[in-house]
Each structure stands twice: as C-alpha cells, then as structure tokens.
Amino acid sequence: KNQVEQSPQSLIILEGKNCTLQCNYTVSPFSNLRWYKQDTGRGPVSLTIMTFSENTKSNGRYTATLDADTKQSSLHITASQLSDSASYICVVSGGTRAGNNRKLIWGLGTSLAVNP
Amino acid sequence: DTAVSQTPKYLVTQMGNDKSIKCEQNLGHDTMYWYKQDSKKFLKIMFSYNNKELIINETVPNRFSPKSPDKAHLNLHINSLELGDSAVYFCASSQTQNSPLHFGNGTRLTVT
C-alpha cells in the first residue's frame, strides 16, 4: 500500500535552534519527493522537490535529503525563526495511475511551533 | 499579484443547499486541481484538469461537479450539501504533473 508517514507529529523548539523532520514512504514506483510548508489559514507552499537521483536539495535555511534505498527523507531547518511555525508536509509522487498521471501521496504533516 | 485565487474565502450554508467555489490562476499553468483538507489536516485530491480536460476524478460523490471554462479557471459546484462536506477546499495549479503545485489560500466551507 502506498503510504507516507511523517514524524514527529508535532514539535516545539526555541527560536534560533535547528530541527529535523522525518518522512518515510512506501510508494512504488517512485517519481519524486516534495516538501511543502503550510501556514495556518493558507495553502501549502512548495519548499523542495527531489527526484530519484538527488540526495540533497536546499532552499534557504531548509535542506531536504532523500535516501531512495531506505525510502526516507528528512527536512532540516537551520537557525529557526518564528515564521517557521507551520505544518510541514511530505508528498511522494508515484504509485500507479493510468497514463502519465502520477499519484501524489500526501503525509499528514509535522506541526512545528517555534517559540521565542 | 495573487497567483492562484479562489473565492469565497469563507462559505457558511445549510444542508441541502447548492454552492459554488471559483478558482483562477494567472501563472499560465496547464493543470489545475481541487483538494479537500479535512479536520485532521489531511489533503485529499478530488479532481484534476489538464487544459480544460478532466484527467483525475477520485472517488468523490457526484454531488461535486468541477467545471473548467478555460485553462485558467476551475470552478467547483456542490449540490445538496451535507454536514460531512464541511472542510477547507484548496485549488491548485502546476505547469506539468511533475512540477510543484501552487495553491490558493483555501475556501472554508461550513455546512450547518
């Protein structure tokens, strides 16, 4: 069964600290893995998208890693800011669908709170 | 300039009513989507259109009918609203199916 599991479910850190969010998936065939940030009351915003051959990708203070062998990804946030408080969602493109329409399998997200 | 805009932002209505949510994107993308986010924050695909043509239609009650008058617009009409339809509905677009999705800010639908 195609699944995306994220941990922890929620996390509280102090401003300025680093943190790492985890994503494990059981999606096959695999096309790409994405991380989105969703602020409260807003739509998700894309942070990174990685294909099978990429094992790390950065977007400012956000760095995503991908291990396609173990089917794990992580999102590392450096020097956290109050504005990083949001839900971070891991999404895997793959599975099966007719034609070229890959499925997007969404995780439930990690809720991050950055406190001053 | 808002890339993906959807209206209204809030919609409160009674059971049995019919309502529509509109979505427009000015990114020139070919593909548009409707997602439903429930109270547990899980995002679930409902429909996807590519250049006005329906390409994804997940298991959604036929009370939900998407309409794409052109590739920049994808509206969602809901008939005979039920309590369980209460959720946040997100419109999104992407250049290709392997491109990142650009989301609107959602329409919070409350059915009483």
CSV table of C-alpha atoms in Angstrom, one decimal:
chain,number,residue,atom,x,y,z
A,1,LYS,CA,0.0,0.0,0.0
A,2,ASN,CA,1.4,3.4,-1.0
A,3,GLN,CA,1.9,5.4,2.2
A,4,VAL,CA,3.8,8.4,3.5
A,5,GLU,CA,4.5,8.6,7.2
A,6,GLN,CA,5.9,11.6,9.0
A,7,SER,CA,7.5,12.1,12.4
A,8,PRO,CA,7.2,13.6,14.8
A,9,GLN,CA,3.6,14.6,14.6
A,10,SER,CA,4.4,17.8,16.4
A,11,LEU,CA,7.5,19.6,17.6
A,12,ILE,CA,8.2,22.7,19.7
A,13,ILE,CA,11.6,24.4,19.5
A,14,LEU,CA,13.1,27.6,20.6
A,15,GLU,CA,13.9,30.4,18.1
A,16,GLY,CA,17.4,30.0,16.7
A,17,LYS,CA,17.6,26.3,17.2
A,18,ASN,CA,17.8,23.7,14.4
A,19,CYS,CA,15.4,20.8,13.9
A,20,THR,CA,14.9,17.8,11.6
A,21,LEU,CA,11.7,16.4,10.4
A,22,GLN,CA,11.4,12.9,9.1
A,23,CYS,CA,9.4,11.3,6.2
A,24,ASN,CA,9.2,7.5,5.4
A,25,TYR,CA,7.4,6.3,2.4
A,26,THR,CA,6.4,3.0,0.8
A,27,VAL,CA,5.5,4.3,-2.6
A,28,SER,CA,6.3,2.3,-5.7
A,29,PRO,CA,7.1,3.2,-8.4
A,30,PHE,CA,8.8,6.4,-7.2
A,31,SER,CA,8.9,9.5,-9.2
A,32,ASN,CA,9.8,12.4,-6.9
A,33,LEU,CA,9.5,13.6,-3.3
A,34,ARG,CA,8.3,17.0,-2.3
A,35,TRP,CA,8.2,19.1,0.9
A,36,TYR,CA,5.6,21.7,1.4
A,37,LYS,CA,5.1,24.3,4.2
A,38,GLN,CA,1.6,25.2,5.2
A,39,ASP,CA,1.0,28.2,7.4
A,40,THR,CA,-2.2,28.4,9.4
A,41,GLY,CA,-5.1,29.5,7.2
A,42,ARG,CA,-3.0,29.4,4.0
A,43,GLY,CA,-2.4,26.9,1.2
A,44,PRO,CA,0.7,24.8,1.1
A,45,VAL,CA,3.8,26.3,-0.4
A,46,SER,CA,6.5,24.2,-2.2
A,47,LEU,CA,9.9,24.1,-0.5
A,48,THR,CA,11.8,21.4,-2.4
A,49,ILE,CA,11.2,18.7,-5.0
A,50,MET,CA,13.7,15.8,-5.4
A,51,THR,CA,13.9,13.1,-8.0
A,52,PHE,CA,15.5,9.6,-7.5
A,53,SER,CA,19.0,10.8,-8.4
A,54,GLU,CA,19.1,13.7,-6.0
A,55,ASN,CA,20.0,13.1,-2.4
A,56,THR,CA,20.0,16.7,-1.1
A,57,LYS,CA,18.4,20.0,-2.0
A,58,SER,CA,18.4,23.3,-0.2
A,59,ASN,CA,16.1,26.3,-0.2
A,60,GLY,CA,17.5,28.9,2.1
A,61,ARG,CA,17.5,27.6,5.6
A,62,TYR,CA,15.6,24.5,4.5
A,63,THR,CA,17.6,21.4,3.4
A,64,ALA,CA,15.9,18.3,2.3
A,65,THR,CA,17.6,14.9,2.0
A,66,LEU,CA,16.5,11.8,0.2
A,67,ASP,CA,17.7,8.2,0.6
A,68,ALA,CA,15.8,6.3,-2.1
A,69,ASP,CA,17.3,3.0,-1.0
A,70,THR,CA,15.8,3.2,2.5
A,71,LYS,CA,12.8,5.3,1.3
A,72,GLN,CA,13.5,8.0,3.8
A,73,SER,CA,13.6,11.8,3.6
A,74,SER,CA,14.4,14.5,6.1
A,75,LEU,CA,13.8,18.2,6.2
A,76,HIS,CA,16.4,20.1,8.2
A,77,ILE,CA,15.6,23.7,9.3
A,78,THR,CA,18.6,25.8,10.4
A,79,ALA,CA,18.5,28.7,12.8
A,80,SER,CA,14.7,28.6,13.1
A,81,GLN,CA,12.7,31.7,13.1
A,82,LEU,CA,9.2,32.5,14.5
A,83,SER,CA,7.9,32.5,10.9
A,84,ASP,CA,8.9,28.8,10.5
A,85,SER,CA,5.9,27.9,12.7
A,86,ALA,CA,3.8,25.9,10.3
A,87,SER,CA,2.9,22.4,9.2
A,88,TYR,CA,5.5,20.7,7.0
A,89,ILE,CA,4.1,18.1,4.6
A,90,CYS,CA,6.0,15.4,2.8
A,91,VAL,CA,4.5,14.3,-0.5
A,92,VAL,CA,5.6,11.5,-2.7
A,93,SER,CA,4.8,11.3,-6.4
A,94,GLY,CA,4.5,7.8,-7.8
A,95,GLY,CA,2.3,4.8,-7.3
A,96,THR,CA,0.2,3.9,-10.3
A,97,ARG,CA,-2.3,5.7,-12.3
A,98,ALA,CA,-3.5,5.4,-15.9
A,99,GLY,CA,-1.2,7.1,-18.4
A,100,ASN,CA,1.4,9.5,-17.1
A,101,ASN,CA,-0.8,10.9,-14.3
A,102,ARG,CA,1.3,10.0,-11.3
A,103,LYS,CA,-0.4,9.9,-7.9
A,104,LEU,CA,0.6,12.3,-5.2
A,105,ILE,CA,0.6,10.6,-1.8
A,106,TRP,CA,0.4,13.1,1.0
A,107,GLY,CA,1.7,12.7,4.5
A,108,LEU,CA,-0.2,14.1,7.5
A,109,GLY,CA,2.4,16.7,8.2
A,110,THR,CA,4.5,17.7,11.2
A,111,SER,CA,3.3,20.7,13.1
A,112,LEU,CA,6.2,22.9,14.1
A,113,ALA,CA,6.0,25.6,16.7
A,114,VAL,CA,9.0,28.0,17.1
A,115,ASN,CA,8.8,29.8,20.4
A,116,PRO,CA,10.7,33.0,21.3
B,1,ASP,CA,-0.4,39.7,-7.7
B,2,THR,CA,-2.2,36.6,-6.4
B,3,ALA,CA,-1.1,33.5,-8.5
B,4,VAL,CA,-4.0,31.2,-7.5
B,5,SER,CA,-7.0,32.9,-6.2
B,6,GLN,CA,-10.2,31.3,-5.0
B,7,THR,CA,-13.5,32.8,-3.8
B,8,PRO,CA,-15.1,32.9,-1.4
B,9,LYS,CA,-12.7,32.6,1.5
B,10,TYR,CA,-15.5,31.5,3.8
B,11,LEU,CA,-18.8,29.9,3.0
B,12,VAL,CA,-21.4,29.0,5.6
B,13,THR,CA,-24.6,27.4,4.3
B,14,GLN,CA,-27.3,25.0,5.3
B,15,MET,CA,-27.7,21.3,4.5
B,16,GLY,CA,-29.3,20.7,1.2
B,17,ASN,CA,-28.2,23.9,-0.5
B,18,ASP,CA,-26.1,24.2,-3.7
B,19,LYS,CA,-23.0,26.3,-3.7
B,20,SER,CA,-20.0,27.1,-6.0
B,21,ILE,CA,-16.4,27.9,-5.3
B,22,LYS,CA,-14.4,29.7,-8.0
B,23,CYS,CA,-10.7,29.4,-8.8
B,24,GLU,CA,-8.5,31.3,-11.2
B,25,GLN,CA,-4.7,31.1,-11.8
B,26,ASN,CA,-2.6,33.7,-13.6
B,27,LEU,CA,0.5,31.5,-13.9
B,28,GLY,CA,-0.2,30.2,-17.3
B,29,HIS,CA,-0.3,26.6,-15.9
B,30,ASP,CA,-1.9,23.8,-17.9
B,31,THR,CA,-3.0,21.7,-14.9
B,32,MET,CA,-5.4,22.6,-12.1
B,33,TYR,CA,-6.7,20.7,-9.1
B,34,TRP,CA,-9.2,20.7,-6.3
B,35,TYR,CA,-8.2,19.3,-3.0
B,36,LYS,CA,-10.2,18.8,0.2
B,37,GLN,CA,-8.5,19.2,3.6
B,38,ASP,CA,-10.4,17.7,6.5
B,39,SER,CA,-10.3,18.5,10.2
B,40,LYS,CA,-7.2,16.2,10.6
B,41,LYS,CA,-5.4,18.4,8.1
B,42,PHE,CA,-5.1,15.6,5.5
B,43,LEU,CA,-5.1,16.8,1.9
B,44,LYS,CA,-7.0,14.7,-0.5
B,45,ILE,CA,-7.2,15.1,-4.3
B,46,MET,CA,-10.6,15.4,-5.7
B,47,PHE,CA,-10.2,16.4,-9.3
B,48,SER,CA,-7.5,17.4,-11.8
B,49,TYR,CA,-7.9,19.1,-15.1
B,50,ASN,CA,-5.3,19.5,-17.8
B,51,ASN,CA,-6.0,22.1,-20.4
B,52,LYS,CA,-9.8,22.0,-19.6
B,53,GLU,CA,-9.9,18.2,-19.8
B,54,LEU,CA,-10.7,16.1,-16.7
B,55,ILE,CA,-7.7,13.7,-16.0
B,56,ILE,CA,-8.2,12.8,-12.4
B,57,ASN,CA,-11.5,12.1,-10.7
B,58,GLU,CA,-11.1,10.4,-7.4
B,59,THR,CA,-13.9,8.7,-5.6
B,60,VAL,CA,-15.9,11.8,-5.0
B,61,PRO,CA,-19.8,11.9,-4.7
B,62,ASN,CA,-21.3,13.0,-7.9
B,63,ARG,CA,-22.8,15.9,-6.0
B,64,PHE,CA,-19.4,17.5,-6.7
B,65,SER,CA,-19.0,18.8,-10.2
B,66,PRO,CA,-16.0,20.6,-11.5
B,67,LYS,CA,-16.2,22.9,-14.5
B,68,SER,CA,-13.3,24.4,-16.4
B,69,PRO,CA,-14.4,27.1,-18.8
B,70,ASP,CA,-10.8,27.7,-19.8
B,71,LYS,CA,-7.4,26.5,-18.6
B,72,ALA,CA,-7.1,29.4,-16.2
B,73,HIS,CA,-10.3,28.6,-14.3
B,74,LEU,CA,-11.5,25.6,-12.5
B,75,ASN,CA,-14.8,26.0,-10.5
B,76,LEU,CA,-16.3,23.6,-8.1
B,77,HIS,CA,-20.1,23.2,-7.8
B,78,ILE,CA,-21.6,21.2,-4.9
B,79,ASN,CA,-25.2,20.1,-4.9
B,80,SER,CA,-27.3,19.1,-1.9
B,81,LEU,CA,-24.6,20.0,0.7
B,82,GLU,CA,-24.2,17.6,3.6
B,83,LEU,CA,-22.6,18.1,7.1
B,84,GLY,CA,-19.7,15.9,6.0
B,85,ASP,CA,-18.8,18.3,3.2
B,86,SER,CA,-17.5,20.8,5.8
B,87,ALA,CA,-13.8,21.2,5.2
B,88,VAL,CA,-11.3,23.5,3.6
B,89,TYR,CA,-11.2,23.2,-0.2
B,90,PHE,CA,-8.0,24.2,-2.0
B,91,CYS,CA,-7.5,24.9,-5.6
B,92,ALA,CA,-4.0,24.4,-7.0
B,93,SER,CA,-2.2,24.6,-10.3
B,94,SER,CA,1.0,23.3,-11.8
B,95,GLN,CA,2.9,23.7,-15.1
B,96,THR,CA,3.3,19.9,-15.5
B,97,GLN,CA,2.4,17.0,-13.4
B,98,ASN,CA,6.0,16.7,-12.2
B,99,SER,CA,6.1,20.4,-11.2
B,100,PRO,CA,5.4,21.8,-7.8
B,101,LEU,CA,1.8,22.7,-7.0
B,102,HIS,CA,0.8,26.3,-6.4
B,103,PHE,CA,-2.1,26.5,-4.0
B,104,GLY,CA,-4.7,29.1,-3.4
B,105,ASN,CA,-5.5,30.1,0.2
B,106,GLY,CA,-8.5,27.8,0.6
B,107,THR,CA,-12.2,28.2,1.0
B,108,ARG,CA,-13.5,27.2,4.4
B,109,LEU,CA,-16.9,25.6,3.9
B,110,THR,CA,-19.2,25.1,6.9
B,111,VAL,CA,-22.4,23.2,6.4
B,112,THR,CA,-24.9,23.6,9.3
